[in-house]
Structure formats: structure tokens, C-alpha cells
DNA sequence: AACGGTCATTGGAGCGTTCAAATCAGTCTT
DNA sequence: AAGACTGATTTGAACGCTCCAATGACCGTT
């Protein structure tokens, strides 16, 4: 059976093409009686609008691009996966779809934007892993491409909408929990200074250590590249201190699991002997019983799409038509939407 | 700057629309001289074909649908993530894109097919997680929708192309490795009988146990629901046997990690005291040093797309290209492509 | 009865592309 | 030298949809 088109539905309901179109896209314009008649015809013929045709006309594809990361060292990779999963589900509920692409670095990612925009005309992008001087956001902003980022515009002039999770709040909660459990010597095992996310997470620990008057000794604040091996070595160094910490707050589950490994190798029980708290609530953390700070990824995905919706709504005309009639000046371009900063949640397990 | 169209490129190169189109899609039809001229114009104007317009005309979207799974219990979820990552990269290299969707169950998935096909006209689907009497494959096959599955058509009449990893081969390799290491009492910890994948993995162990004349005692073959807790309990039961096994081959990393947890809780060292081998090579396995059977997911993704290409090629909705080079002899509907069965690889770590 | 005004509906045009058929020049055949 | 053939290119139409301007029908007001 040939697929139904607007035309065939219109004939079947004895109205014009346009009326059917209106019944679909602007129901308030059509008379209630005809509306029901048209709707009956639609369901009877099992009609669905042809996406490509609509896109061609409206310049709106309902497609949102997202980058899927190459498989990194491992433990933390699942965060993106969970985010994508939520993003897909949320987008689907809104009648949008998520289109995947990969890129090795930011520059390549921009090249893909170019391809995807001019070839496939996506409506928008959801970026993640923002950092200072992110050329991707600059690229997109310059071309007026709608996008939001999962991750705040670290340092730079954030002229775009973003959603992020408050890392400092997470480590603060972790530290507060450890203080409540009686710990006084709480160390931080994070990344080298200069990484925005890392510094943010460190600051939460530092804040609370200061506020609670904790005993912060030299060597209680380590910064190493992310990884199990590096985490383990750094933890070993801490444990070898003259007065070792009784608890370690970590910037990632990788580091925390490194520390965890070192503890068990020394015959120390995580939690009972030395407490360890990770970050991101990876599945591995759940398996070995590592307390960890969980990001509300589903909320983040929902917030991203809500924000994207607003951006798309206020930014309708994209790219001037060739006929000279550029869109109405509309006064000043409305500012970016209000950013959203979500609080993570500490998941307490055996390790602390 | 308004975007370039075929028309504007044509004017710029002083040829007709169609010639530009041919330069792109059927270069052999156009004179070498004009070809270079047109190509110059294309790159000068930075022209990219408009995807929606092309789709509208050709009924080919270059979009492939794939389902992303809701977040399951955890450890094994990453397999799909890695598969998707590879699939995206491979599709990208072929000029195709992966479109995500989610569904709670097979029935819902079929409903989404309907939506995606009639609304968005995807070209094809890549399914995963096939099982006996899979209504999804029946649904798609009946409607002549091109698709391939990652996972063989267990039991049912496989009239479609599929790619799978030989699970039995994996457990066979694991068992063989343990035998070579001197083990004689090797148990299998898997899922209850009736799950196709589980039975397949069990059979590899059973095969080799028989062939090598291993000492298989009652209680050496357990079948429990996948999970850490269940795996741990089942392992405990095995270790409590009068003559416990010295090694355990598992159907999943979840189960293996459960066993691993039980071992360490008893003060036994995995590998040194009792060997454990998992399946799927999850990141958690890598972290804790668990040997595991790794699936060649990147190869699988590549094979899926290669196969999909063949299916799309032989199943053109509107006759072949006009370029004469029409490949297949056109003799009736060609059968499904030859299935691909890949061998997994055992990754040996501390646990065995 | 003629007038503006709102509501419901319609037909034509066009989005950018490819398909099918037509054109036109040049070459080979008889 | 006229016809048939090949190769390179062009023209008109169509894909299914939405935008835009225009048409009627119906209303209350003069």
C-alpha cells in the first residue's frame, strides 16, 4: 500500500491539503467539526507526516546532535553513556531525536558541526565536556547555531545556555559526611590544578575543611592525572605520611578505586580503617562498595532539552533567506537562558 | 551568507543544475573538463547537498536507527555503549549516521519502528539482543525494512543478516586456558537454562569439560539470574561443596565479580587460590584484575554496517542507480547475506 | 442593502534535489 | 549523404510539505 500523504488524507476527508496540515500543526485554526473529520481520516489512513518534506520546507529537522566519546580508560566513561540514555529518552518524549557523531578532538568536532549543519541541517547540539577557551562554543555561537552545553563555560564569557552539576557541592557533601562520622584528617585526591572541573571539586573540600577547622597537613592535597595507577600511587604516598589521613575524598572514581586498591593491598579495610569517597557513582563503585558522589544525569538531560527548546523558540529564523527580506529586527537579541546548576547526591556505601 | 544550492553552483560554473548533481552522484556521466570546473565551483561556494531535499527525492536518508538501552543493573551495560560508539564511528566513515531511540520492550520498539519509518524514514535498523521468537525481526522482515541484528536469530528461521560473537568459543577458550594452568575442577556459573546466550556460553564450557575429561561434580554447574548478589551467593555455595572447584568460568562479569567479592570476603585471593574468569571484559573487570572474555565489538559494528550496506544495495526501493554498474545479476530476490560469527578473545589478568 | 470584520478554508508557489525524457553535437554505419 | 548510435548536457516535473495571499461565508453595524 502506498503511503498516505497530505493529499490523500485531504481527499479522504473532503477538505484541502492545507486544512489537514493545519489540523496537525495549528488545530486552533480549523473548525472543531472538520478537525474531528480530518483526524478520523488521518488515523484511518495511518498517515504520518513525511519528515524530510517538512524539514525541507520549515528548515527544522527535530534532530539534535550529540557526540559520543571514544572509549577512554574506562571507569568514568559510563557517565556519558547514562547521560546519552537520558537525553535520548527525554528527546523522544519531545518529538525530537538524538543523532550521534564522534570526533577525536574539538577541532574535528567543529568540522563535524559544519558537515552536520549544512548537510543534514540539525536543529541544535548538546555539547559536553566544556573547558576554558572552548573553540566549539565559539564556533557555534559565531554561526548562531542553537546549542546548550552540559558543563558550564569555565571562565570564558558564557553567552550560551548551560546545565551543570555543582561539583564543589558534591565534595562538600562528601567531606561534611566524613566530618559527621568523626573524621578530622581528611585528604583530597584530585587532578593537577588547572583543570576546571578538578579545581571545582577541590574547592568544595577546601571550603569545608576551612569552615570545619579540619587538620589539613602538607601532603593532604594531591593532584595527579586521572587513572587507577596514579590514584593508587598518590594514595600510597598519603598513607606513608607521618600522620596519614583517616579519610580521602577523591575527584573521580578512578582515583578513588586506585586508592581503594592500595588500601586493600595493605590489608586495610576501606571504610573501617580509612574512608574513601569517589565521584560519579560508576558501576564499579557500586560493585566494590565505594561511596561516591552521584550526578543527577537524568535531570541534567531534561534541563538541557528544556533549555534547548527555549533557545530554539526565541531564535526562530536561522540564516537569512536569499530574498533579502531578512527577519524582523525584533529589538535586541534576547540573552541566553538562565543557567541551571544541579546538586549531586552522595551515595554512602561501605567505604565511608 | 545564504547557503549554496545546486542552482547557485550551476550558475557559478555555467552549467545546469543537473550537471552539478551528476558531478556529485554520477561523475562518469560528465565530461572531465566540466567535472573539474564544477568541482571547483562546489568547493569555492562551500556547497553541501541539502540532506532533506535529497531524502525527499531519493527516499534514502542515510540514517540508521539503533536502540539505546535503559540503564540496567550496571556492569554489563557498557557492552552496548562500546558497540554504539564503534557503530557511530564506522557509520560516520560511510557517510551514514546513527539515530538513537529507546524502548521499554520489544512491542514498544516495534511501535517506534513504525514512527521512525513513516515519519523520519530511516533507511535501516541495527538491532541487538535478539532472542527466540523475536517479534521485532518478524515485524521488520514482514515490512521489508532493511535491518541486521547483532545477535543471531536464536532458533527461529533466520531469514535476515546477522552478526554475532561466538559465546561458546569464548567459554571454551577460558576453560582451555584454565586447564592449561593445571586446573581439573572447573565449575560454570551461568544463567538459568533457557536463555539462548547463556546456554551457548555454558555449552562451550561443557564441551571442553567433556573433551578434556575434567572432574565435573554435582554443583559445578549453577544457573542463577544475572547480578552481583546472585553470583556471590552461587559462588559461596560452590565453595561450600565438599570438594569445591578450583576455578569458575562465568557467563558474565556481573556473576564473576559476585564470585570475586565472595572470594575476597573469605580471604581467598582470586587467581592464586581460586581462579575466576568473567565474560564481556567490563571496565570493572579491568579495574579489579578479573580475567574476562572480550567481545570484538568494533569488528562486530563494522560487520553490521558492511552487511547493512549489502542489504540496502540489493533491496533498492526504486530500482538501481542509472550508472549501469548495477552489480548483482537481478535474478529474483537474493537471499539474506551470509551471517558473520566472530571469535571473542580471552583477556588474562590476575584472577586466572 | 451596502459595509468592514472575523473565521474557516483554499489554491498556488516554492523548499533543493533527482528522475525521466528531450536536446544537440559529433561519430560511425550503410 | 542520410540514418543510427553514442556521449554530454539541459529542461520540466515531481517528491510531500508549509508559507502566503486570496477567497467565501457569516456576522453585526450603519
XYZ file of C-alpha atoms (C1' of nucleotides) in Angstrom:
764
model
C 0.000 0.000 0.000
C 1.358 3.381 -0.936
C 1.992 5.634 1.962
C -0.552 8.242 2.819
C 0.233 11.849 2.069
C -1.435 15.095 2.984
C -3.098 14.983 -0.372
C -4.644 11.571 0.076
C -5.829 12.382 3.566
C -7.344 15.584 2.271
C -9.258 13.763 -0.428
C -10.439 11.203 2.045
C -11.764 13.868 4.388
C -13.052 16.041 1.560
C -11.008 19.038 2.532
C -7.918 20.680 1.167
C -4.327 19.768 1.777
C -3.741 22.839 3.835
C -6.608 22.125 6.182
C -5.107 18.784 7.006
C -1.788 20.462 7.560
C -3.456 22.948 9.861
C -5.252 20.227 11.734
C -1.836 18.884 12.508
C 0.179 21.994 13.149
C -2.332 24.634 14.098
C -5.514 22.944 15.246
C -6.944 26.184 16.600
C -7.321 27.423 13.062
C -9.685 24.741 11.968
C -13.316 24.261 12.843
C -13.967 21.611 15.515
C -16.193 19.582 13.222
C -13.722 19.432 10.374
C -10.993 18.771 12.890
C -12.582 15.539 14.034
C -13.285 14.546 10.474
C -9.717 15.168 9.440
C -8.377 13.356 12.447
C -10.508 10.385 11.641
C -9.129 10.332 8.115
C -5.601 10.602 9.445
C -5.898 7.647 11.739
C -7.854 5.690 9.185
C -5.151 6.028 6.582
C -2.479 5.742 9.232
C -0.927 8.918 7.994
C 2.376 10.302 9.308
C 3.905 13.473 8.016
C 6.923 12.943 5.875
C 9.816 14.185 7.882
C 12.123 15.135 5.047
C 9.451 17.080 3.236
C 8.594 19.013 6.330
C 12.232 19.692 7.041
C 12.788 20.908 3.537
C 10.050 23.434 3.921
C 10.385 24.513 7.518
C 14.119 24.163 7.945
C 13.561 22.366 11.142
C 14.612 18.763 11.447
C 13.852 17.978 15.087
C 17.256 16.401 15.182
C 19.755 17.173 17.900
C 23.381 16.244 17.539
C 25.412 14.771 20.355
C 28.925 13.470 20.444
C 29.639 10.021 21.719
C 33.095 9.678 23.164
C 35.748 7.282 22.042
C 36.279 4.648 24.651
C 38.570 6.149 27.241
C 40.422 4.384 30.012
C 37.253 3.194 31.454
C 35.763 3.818 34.793
C 34.273 7.210 34.135
C 33.116 6.588 30.613
C 29.750 5.400 31.738
C 28.718 8.864 32.836
C 28.324 9.967 29.275
C 26.519 6.789 28.403
C 23.962 7.401 31.111
C 23.603 10.987 30.059
C 23.015 9.953 26.465
C 20.475 7.415 27.512
C 18.518 10.016 29.421
C 18.927 12.515 26.655
C 17.511 10.084 24.138
C 14.539 9.246 26.275
C 13.784 12.862 27.062
C 14.209 13.984 23.484
C 11.951 11.241 22.290
C 9.226 12.403 24.599
C 9.517 15.819 22.983
C 9.343 14.554 19.442
C 13.000 15.120 18.861
C 15.734 12.643 18.062
C 19.348 12.352 19.017
C 21.865 11.920 16.254
C 25.283 10.628 17.169
C 28.665 11.558 15.873
C 32.217 11.089 17.021
C 35.279 13.264 16.948
C 38.799 12.935 18.131
C 39.183 16.475 19.344
C 37.454 19.829 19.412
C 38.712 20.896 16.041
C 37.422 17.779 14.394
C 34.200 18.256 16.255
C 33.785 21.668 14.658
C 34.356 20.139 11.251
C 31.562 17.749 12.002
C 29.301 20.590 13.015
C 29.901 22.040 9.614
C 29.010 18.793 7.931
C 26.016 18.106 10.036
C 24.641 21.584 9.745
C 24.999 22.138 6.066
C 24.351 18.606 5.035
C 21.860 17.304 7.460
C 20.666 20.507 8.986
C 20.360 19.539 12.553
C 18.441 21.934 14.692
C 20.856 22.072 17.548
C 23.618 20.460 19.513
C 24.160 19.322 23.041
C 27.817 19.599 23.953
C 29.534 18.163 26.941
C 32.964 18.373 28.428
C 33.317 22.112 28.152
C 36.551 23.745 29.154
C 38.131 27.174 29.173
C 38.564 28.735 25.747
C 36.372 26.114 24.203
C 36.551 26.701 20.490
C 33.440 24.677 19.924
C 31.154 27.059 21.737
C 32.799 29.971 19.994
C 32.340 28.287 16.638
C 28.692 27.583 17.228
C 27.917 30.930 18.778
C 29.522 32.777 15.910
C 27.327 30.962 13.436
C 24.261 31.415 15.557
C 23.709 27.689 15.829
C 21.434 26.841 18.729
C 23.129 24.761 21.378
C 23.422 24.172 25.069
C 26.244 22.631 26.980
C 26.317 20.102 29.732
C 29.125 21.744 31.625
C 29.493 25.415 32.431
C 31.535 27.804 30.293
C 34.528 27.749 32.563
C 35.965 31.189 32.879
C 35.077 32.380 29.445
C 32.239 34.747 28.754
C 29.322 32.428 28.907
C 26.906 33.749 26.354
C 25.143 30.457 25.908
C 22.786 28.347 27.934
C 24.313 25.647 30.056
C 23.464 22.984 32.573
C 25.951 21.671 35.038
C 26.316 19.742 38.229
C 27.805 21.502 41.207
C 30.997 19.567 41.798
C 32.046 21.650 44.775
C 28.729 20.921 46.391
C 29.396 17.226 45.875
C 32.804 17.160 47.526
C 31.467 19.446 50.239
C 28.739 16.961 50.969
C 31.239 14.132 50.978
C 33.532 15.967 53.355
C 30.649 17.001 55.580
C 29.563 13.405 55.777
C 33.041 12.309 56.804
C 33.252 15.043 59.438
C 29.946 13.888 60.832
C 31.394 10.392 61.020
C 34.134 11.751 63.247
C 36.975 12.231 60.792
C 39.329 15.155 61.345
C 42.147 14.366 58.957
C 40.509 14.315 55.559
C 42.679 14.484 52.449
C 41.762 15.335 48.894
C 42.980 13.288 45.973
C 42.300 15.103 42.750
C 43.738 16.238 39.470
C 46.524 18.750 38.905
C 45.456 22.341 39.291
C 44.272 23.961 36.106
C 41.527 21.572 35.184
C 38.310 23.447 35.782
C 36.249 20.510 36.917
C 39.058 19.311 39.156
C 39.576 22.691 40.771
C 35.875 22.988 41.360
C 35.726 19.664 43.125
C 38.802 20.504 45.147
C 37.274 23.769 46.262
C 34.333 22.026 47.890
C 36.658 20.024 50.045
C 38.835 23.038 50.798
C 35.834 25.151 51.758
C 34.561 22.717 54.253
C 37.975 21.852 55.610
C 38.430 25.512 56.407
C 34.957 26.009 57.789
C 35.131 22.927 59.989
C 38.671 23.666 61.051
C 39.977 20.342 59.880
C 43.540 19.249 60.299
C 44.942 19.730 56.828
C 48.589 18.735 56.757
C 51.090 19.002 53.951
C 50.515 16.162 51.540
C 46.812 16.088 52.187
C 46.086 17.708 48.859
C 47.323 15.687 45.910
C 46.871 16.391 42.214
C 47.609 13.650 39.703
C 46.408 12.683 36.268
C 43.224 10.659 36.323
C 43.679 6.928 36.442
C 43.807 3.909 38.649
C 47.580 3.635 38.781
C 48.150 7.284 39.534
C 45.426 7.246 42.140
C 46.916 4.253 43.810
C 50.385 5.778 43.929
C 49.103 9.045 45.319
C 47.110 7.228 47.956
C 50.179 5.242 48.897
C 52.110 8.452 49.386
C 49.393 9.773 51.654
C 49.305 6.629 53.729
C 53.052 6.793 54.122
C 52.889 10.250 55.670
C 53.976 10.539 59.244
C 50.432 11.399 60.194
C 48.302 9.860 57.475
C 44.747 10.999 56.786
C 41.860 8.890 58.013
C 39.719 9.667 55.007
C 40.239 10.570 51.364
C 37.846 12.481 49.188
C 38.546 11.903 45.510
C 37.786 13.844 42.360
C 36.851 10.720 40.441
C 36.011 7.088 40.884
C 39.148 6.167 39.002
C 41.284 7.817 41.625
C 39.140 6.522 44.438
C 39.359 2.986 43.131
C 43.100 3.380 42.851
C 43.160 4.387 46.499
C 40.780 1.572 47.305
C 43.111 -0.915 45.643
C 46.068 0.384 47.617
C 44.148 0.090 50.853
C 43.125 -3.496 50.320
C 46.635 -4.353 49.153
C 47.890 -3.120 52.523
C 45.291 -5.144 54.325
C 43.351 -2.056 55.299
C 39.597 -2.145 55.032
C 38.070 0.789 53.194
C 35.592 2.434 55.474
C 36.587 0.731 58.654
C 40.260 1.708 58.562
C 40.448 4.536 56.069
C 37.404 6.065 54.421
C 37.342 6.732 50.697
C 34.747 8.620 48.697
C 34.713 8.751 44.919
C 32.956 10.854 42.357
C 30.478 9.897 39.600
C 28.983 6.811 41.137
C 30.312 4.467 38.499
C 29.107 0.923 38.396
C 32.469 -0.217 39.636
C 31.970 1.900 42.716
C 28.677 0.188 43.354
C 30.280 -3.204 42.898
C 33.125 -2.780 45.325
C 31.117 -0.759 47.809
C 32.745 2.582 47.270
C 30.861 5.639 48.440
C 30.577 8.122 45.649
C 29.007 11.381 44.614
C 26.296 10.763 42.031
C 25.426 13.285 39.359
C 21.729 13.725 38.568
C 22.198 12.892 34.928
C 18.586 12.395 34.063
C 17.717 15.785 35.471
C 20.618 17.272 33.600
C 19.436 15.787 30.321
C 15.934 17.050 30.892
C 17.214 20.515 31.734
C 19.350 20.568 28.604
C 16.421 19.811 26.372
C 14.134 22.224 28.119
C 16.711 24.908 27.651
C 17.282 23.932 24.058
C 13.595 24.277 23.481
C 13.698 27.853 24.749
C 16.696 28.674 22.641
C 15.053 27.285 19.522
C 11.873 29.109 20.307
C 13.450 32.534 20.663
C 15.814 32.062 17.793
C 13.462 31.030 15.039
C 14.898 32.470 11.857
C 18.212 30.838 11.187
C 20.318 32.036 8.312
C 18.896 34.851 6.203
C 16.890 33.884 3.167
C 18.327 34.870 -0.140
C 15.385 37.103 -0.984
C 16.723 39.996 1.028
C 13.807 40.081 3.431
C 15.799 39.338 6.499
C 13.783 38.621 9.577
C 12.324 41.430 11.600
C 14.873 43.219 13.778
C 12.884 42.282 16.876
C 14.726 44.705 19.091
C 17.728 43.237 20.878
C 18.646 39.625 20.638
C 17.370 38.058 23.827
C 20.090 36.990 26.196
C 20.973 33.370 26.816
C 18.640 31.407 29.045
C 19.317 31.195 32.754
C 21.892 28.535 33.508
C 20.958 25.534 35.582
C 23.221 24.233 38.321
C 22.150 20.930 39.791
C 23.221 19.432 43.095
C 24.761 15.995 43.096
C 23.977 13.460 45.758
C 26.304 11.480 47.946
C 25.736 7.745 47.833
C 27.070 6.238 51.025
C 28.409 2.698 50.882
C 30.777 0.585 52.901
C 33.881 2.598 52.077
C 32.846 5.633 54.080
C 25.688 34.327 3.542
C 22.893 32.289 2.085
C 23.661 28.662 1.696
C 24.729 27.385 -1.681
C 22.320 25.252 -3.659
C 22.681 23.191 -6.770
C 21.283 26.128 -8.660
C 23.825 28.626 -7.421
C 26.694 26.242 -8.009
C 25.390 25.618 -11.513
C 25.261 29.303 -12.310
C 28.728 29.774 -10.921
C 30.125 27.032 -13.109
C 27.988 27.983 -16.096
C 26.311 24.619 -16.356
C 22.915 23.282 -15.482
C 21.623 22.080 -12.167
C 21.566 18.507 -13.280
C 25.163 18.512 -14.378
C 26.217 19.555 -10.922
C 24.064 16.821 -9.495
C 25.690 14.339 -11.817
C 29.137 15.572 -10.925
C 28.283 14.593 -7.402
C 26.370 11.380 -7.827
C 27.445 10.002 -11.168
C 30.747 11.598 -12.136
C 31.284 9.206 -15.006
C 28.423 10.847 -16.831
C 30.054 14.217 -17.054
C 32.953 15.348 -19.184
C 36.269 15.512 -17.358
C 36.724 19.167 -18.128
C 33.335 20.215 -16.846
C 33.823 17.935 -13.895
C 36.832 19.852 -12.678
C 35.092 23.132 -13.320
C 32.040 22.056 -11.360
C 34.131 20.711 -8.555
C 35.954 23.981 -8.304
C 32.668 25.821 -8.044
C 31.467 23.427 -5.383
C 34.430 23.923 -3.147
C 34.507 27.626 -3.849
C 30.944 28.096 -2.695
C 31.406 25.502 0.023
C 28.376 23.678 -1.240
C 26.865 20.682 0.562
C 23.826 18.894 -0.700
C 20.745 19.519 1.343
C 20.007 16.327 3.114
C 16.276 16.710 3.486
C 15.781 17.609 -0.154
C 17.775 14.637 -1.260
C 15.892 12.358 1.086
C 12.592 13.649 -0.167
C 13.526 12.750 -3.679
C 15.502 9.574 -3.283
C 13.769 8.099 -0.256
C 17.106 7.438 1.268
C 18.093 9.204 4.424
C 21.442 7.633 5.256
C 20.125 7.318 8.764
C 20.328 4.102 10.702
C 18.306 3.586 13.834
C 19.696 1.958 16.931
C 18.177 1.448 20.326
C 19.985 2.601 23.400
C 19.154 0.583 26.457
C 17.754 1.892 29.681
C 20.346 1.712 32.391
C 20.293 -1.834 33.656
C 21.924 -3.167 36.775
C 25.222 -1.997 35.642
C 28.276 -3.974 34.989
C 27.353 -5.293 31.592
C 25.686 -2.183 30.287
C 28.912 -0.874 28.894
C 28.973 -3.505 26.165
C 26.211 -1.780 24.311
C 27.844 1.564 24.868
C 31.039 0.367 23.278
C 29.135 -1.184 20.437
C 27.291 2.053 19.815
C 30.490 4.002 19.905
C 32.020 1.778 17.262
C 28.848 1.778 15.254
C 28.781 5.554 15.216
C 32.381 5.838 14.138
C 32.025 3.241 11.428
C 28.785 4.662 10.129
C 30.286 8.099 10.035
C 33.101 6.849 7.862
C 30.485 5.541 5.451
C 28.510 8.752 5.299
C 25.736 7.379 7.419
C 24.504 8.492 10.808
C 23.184 6.706 13.830
C 19.902 7.838 15.260
C 19.042 6.807 18.788
C 15.792 5.757 20.289
C 14.709 3.989 23.432
C 12.026 1.472 24.169
C 10.932 -0.424 27.216
C 10.229 -3.694 25.452
C 10.046 -5.283 22.038
C 6.495 -4.261 21.412
C 7.246 -0.650 22.136
C 10.284 -0.971 19.958
C 8.099 -2.015 17.042
C 5.902 0.995 17.619
C 8.973 3.125 17.362
C 9.949 1.458 14.142
C 6.625 2.485 12.795
C 7.147 6.064 13.853
C 10.677 6.264 12.675
C 9.972 4.684 9.351
C 6.920 6.573 8.321
C 7.854 9.810 9.932
C 11.551 10.042 9.600
C 12.166 7.434 7.006
C 15.257 5.823 8.315
C 16.992 3.563 5.891
C 17.580 0.704 8.227
C 17.976 -0.569 11.732
C 20.623 -2.327 13.712
C 19.042 -4.466 16.387
C 20.722 -6.120 19.287
C 19.705 -8.507 21.983
C 17.884 -10.919 19.744
C 16.086 -13.858 21.271
C 13.888 -16.732 20.189
C 10.575 -15.699 18.632
C 11.736 -12.131 18.366
C 8.750 -10.170 17.198
C 10.949 -7.308 16.120
C 12.692 -9.196 13.366
C 9.375 -10.616 12.230
C 7.870 -7.141 12.182
C 10.695 -5.695 10.162
C 11.014 -8.611 7.805
C 7.321 -8.575 7.035
C 7.514 -4.942 6.051
C 10.656 -5.455 4.049
C 12.559 -2.969 6.185
C 16.293 -3.438 5.804
C 17.989 -4.420 9.037
C 20.688 -6.558 10.532
C 20.987 -7.859 14.026
C 23.869 -8.015 16.401
C 22.965 -11.370 17.815
C 21.936 -14.430 15.901
C 18.303 -15.379 15.311
C 18.208 -17.944 18.062
C 16.286 -20.965 16.952
C 13.911 -19.165 14.663
C 14.197 -19.215 10.917
C 16.910 -16.713 10.314
C 15.964 -15.015 7.127
C 17.912 -11.899 7.878
C 21.550 -10.952 8.053
C 23.167 -11.120 11.423
C 26.484 -10.694 13.169
C 27.286 -12.352 16.421
C 30.097 -13.308 18.723
C 30.680 -16.956 19.396
C 29.996 -17.216 23.120
C 30.730 -20.918 23.285
C 34.094 -20.277 21.731
C 34.750 -17.742 24.474
C 33.989 -20.007 27.398
C 35.808 -22.811 25.618
C 38.893 -20.629 25.405
C 38.543 -19.666 29.045
C 38.222 -23.274 30.131
C 41.078 -24.333 27.906
C 43.242 -21.685 29.461
C 42.398 -22.878 32.958
C 43.112 -26.481 32.002
C 46.476 -25.429 30.672
C 47.116 -23.752 34.012
C 46.614 -27.095 35.692
C 43.012 -26.857 36.848
C 40.914 -30.022 36.833
C 37.883 -28.970 38.813
C 36.399 -26.135 36.821
C 32.859 -25.026 37.522
C 30.487 -22.958 35.449
C 28.472 -20.140 36.910
C 25.847 -19.011 34.458
C 22.215 -18.152 33.974
C 19.248 -20.487 34.246
C 18.754 -22.733 31.261
C 16.530 -21.340 28.577
C 18.356 -18.133 27.844
C 19.950 -18.589 24.446
C 23.079 -16.614 25.120
C 23.530 -18.287 28.476
C 23.087 -21.777 27.098
C 25.548 -21.012 24.366
C 28.177 -19.899 26.831
C 27.525 -22.875 29.040
C 27.950 -25.223 26.103
C 31.498 -24.039 25.479
C 32.471 -24.941 28.993
C 30.581 -28.245 28.848
C 32.190 -29.180 25.536
C 35.668 -28.714 26.778
C 34.998 -30.267 30.151
C 33.887 -33.392 28.345
C 36.696 -33.333 25.814
C 39.370 -32.789 28.462
C 37.820 -35.264 30.828
C 37.503 -32.776 33.649
C 36.153 -33.611 37.037
C 32.656 -32.183 36.906
C 30.899 -32.803 40.190
C 27.313 -32.080 41.155
C 27.004 -28.415 41.963
C 29.641 -27.423 39.457
C 27.046 -26.099 37.068
C 24.989 -23.290 38.514
C 22.325 -21.195 36.847
C 21.144 -18.017 38.510
C 19.744 -14.672 37.409
C 22.413 -12.219 36.387
C 23.678 -9.980 39.141
C 26.351 -9.431 41.710
C 24.362 -10.702 44.661
C 23.159 -13.840 42.942
C 26.631 -14.522 41.616
C 28.128 -14.139 45.032
C 25.605 -16.495 46.617
C 26.097 -19.101 43.926
C 29.846 -18.885 44.293
C 29.515 -19.281 48.035
C 27.505 -22.435 47.510
C 30.204 -23.817 45.245
C 32.946 -23.021 47.699
C 30.992 -24.758 50.423
C 30.868 -28.017 48.500
C 32.721 -30.928 49.978
C 35.128 -30.823 47.074
C 34.970 -27.264 45.818
C 36.105 -26.270 42.338
C 39.470 -24.628 41.893
C 38.244 -22.402 39.097
C 34.985 -20.831 37.986
C 34.072 -19.814 34.477
C 31.245 -17.298 34.450
C 28.674 -16.259 31.885
C 29.040 -12.587 32.732
C 31.244 -10.164 34.558
C 28.426 -9.463 36.962
C 28.432 -13.050 38.100
C 32.199 -13.211 38.068
C 32.505 -10.110 40.162
C 29.993 -11.549 42.578
C 32.190 -14.609 42.870
C 35.233 -12.386 43.133
C 33.636 -10.500 46.015
C 32.855 -13.739 47.825
C 36.389 -14.928 47.401
C 37.983 -11.806 48.823
C 35.453 -11.775 51.640
C 36.672 -15.223 52.583
C 40.243 -14.116 52.426
C 40.883 -16.090 49.292
C 42.907 -14.486 46.538
C 41.312 -14.694 43.097
C 43.767 -16.377 40.804
C 46.128 -17.678 43.402
C 43.570 -19.604 45.425
C 40.573 -19.928 43.147
C 40.576 -18.776 39.553
C 37.665 -16.765 38.157
C 37.002 -15.789 34.575
C 34.243 -13.431 33.546
C 32.610 -12.505 30.280
C 32.431 -9.181 28.440
C 35.583 -7.563 29.678
C 33.839 -4.775 31.513
C 35.829 -1.906 32.868
C 35.213 -3.164 36.345
C 36.915 -6.401 35.406
C 39.924 -4.468 34.231
C 39.979 -2.490 37.436
C 39.920 -5.379 39.858
C 42.098 -7.623 37.710
C 39.473 -10.094 36.629
C 40.228 -12.228 33.587
C 37.425 -11.960 31.107
C 36.329 -12.873 27.620
C 36.280 -9.800 25.419
C 33.899 -9.416 22.513
C 35.314 -7.815 19.368
C 32.731 -5.076 19.380
C 34.406 -2.842 16.883
C 34.648 -5.683 14.389
C 31.043 -6.517 15.062
C 29.943 -2.970 14.384
C 31.926 -2.865 11.178
C 30.473 -6.165 10.059
C 26.955 -4.969 10.801
C 27.364 -1.909 8.635
C 29.032 -3.788 5.853
C 26.169 -6.208 5.844
C 23.643 -3.430 6.015
C 25.270 -1.909 3.002
C 24.779 -5.109 1.049
C 21.185 -5.397 2.150
C 20.455 -1.827 1.140
C 22.202 -2.320 -2.143
C 20.235 -5.389 -3.178
C 16.967 -4.074 -1.874
C 16.719 -0.698 -3.507
C 13.170 0.560 -3.221
C 13.175 2.270 -6.580
C 15.353 0.265 -8.914
C 19.079 0.674 -9.307
C 21.236 3.656 -9.973
C 21.292 4.795 -13.533
C 25.012 4.309 -13.692
C 24.945 0.970 -15.466
C 27.279 -0.643 -12.975
C 24.428 -2.440 -11.354
C 26.363 -5.261 -9.731
C 24.099 -8.202 -8.904
C 22.516 -10.207 -11.741
C 18.982 -9.272 -10.718
C 17.818 -12.868 -10.532
C 14.877 -12.838 -8.136
C 15.066 -11.691 -4.572
C 18.512 -12.541 -3.265
C 18.661 -14.427 -0.001
C 19.900 -12.843 3.184
C 23.628 -12.132 3.351
C 25.945 -14.668 4.882
C 25.974 -14.378 8.650
C 29.151 -13.410 10.440
C 30.266 -15.167 13.591
C 33.202 -13.553 15.316
C 35.507 -15.108 17.859
C 35.928 -13.414 21.211
C 39.273 -13.158 22.909
C 40.246 -14.134 26.398
C 41.932 -11.358 28.355
C 44.052 -12.920 31.062
C 44.526 -10.960 34.258
C 45.426 -11.714 37.863
C 42.269 -13.666 38.593
C 43.176 -16.608 36.389
C -28.811 46.846 1.185
C -24.112 48.032 1.363
C -20.094 47.892 4.548
C -15.964 46.325 7.173
C -14.516 42.330 10.130
C -13.589 37.845 11.752
C -13.387 32.872 10.893
C -12.650 28.815 8.031
C -10.815 27.211 4.139
C -8.413 27.109 -0.364
C -5.004 27.244 -4.368
C -0.542 28.457 -5.916
C 4.206 28.751 -5.118
C 8.408 27.085 -3.553
C 11.911 24.489 -0.411
C 16.555 21.645 -3.051
C 17.054 17.646 -5.003
C 16.890 13.713 -8.517
C 14.385 11.290 -12.283
C 12.832 10.816 -16.944
C 12.811 12.457 -21.204
C 14.459 15.662 -24.553
C 18.075 18.141 -26.973
C 22.163 18.632 -29.533
C 26.514 17.816 -31.340
C 29.734 14.628 -33.063
C 30.902 9.845 -34.970
C 30.140 5.615 -37.034
C 27.496 2.858 -40.338
C 25.422 1.700 -44.729
C 24.802 11.685 -47.643
C 21.068 10.193 -44.720
C 20.324 7.487 -40.872
C 21.513 5.271 -36.454
C 24.221 5.466 -32.482
C 26.905 7.404 -28.573
C 28.035 10.904 -25.194
C 27.310 15.293 -22.764
C 24.178 18.275 -21.313
C 19.686 20.508 -20.444
C 14.727 21.068 -19.336
C 10.432 20.107 -16.978
C 8.344 17.542 -13.494
C 7.887 15.515 -9.148
C 8.902 14.199 -4.161
C 5.433 15.949 0.386
C 5.158 19.551 2.935
C 4.203 24.553 4.689
C 4.019 29.588 3.695
C 1.469 33.249 1.750
C -2.136 35.635 -0.259
C -6.678 35.219 -1.547
C -11.441 33.553 -1.296
C -16.059 32.850 0.716
C -19.261 32.540 4.380
C -21.206 34.583 8.092
C -21.774 38.148 11.497
C -23.394 42.669 13.407
C -23.445 47.626 12.304
C -24.900 51.549 9.812
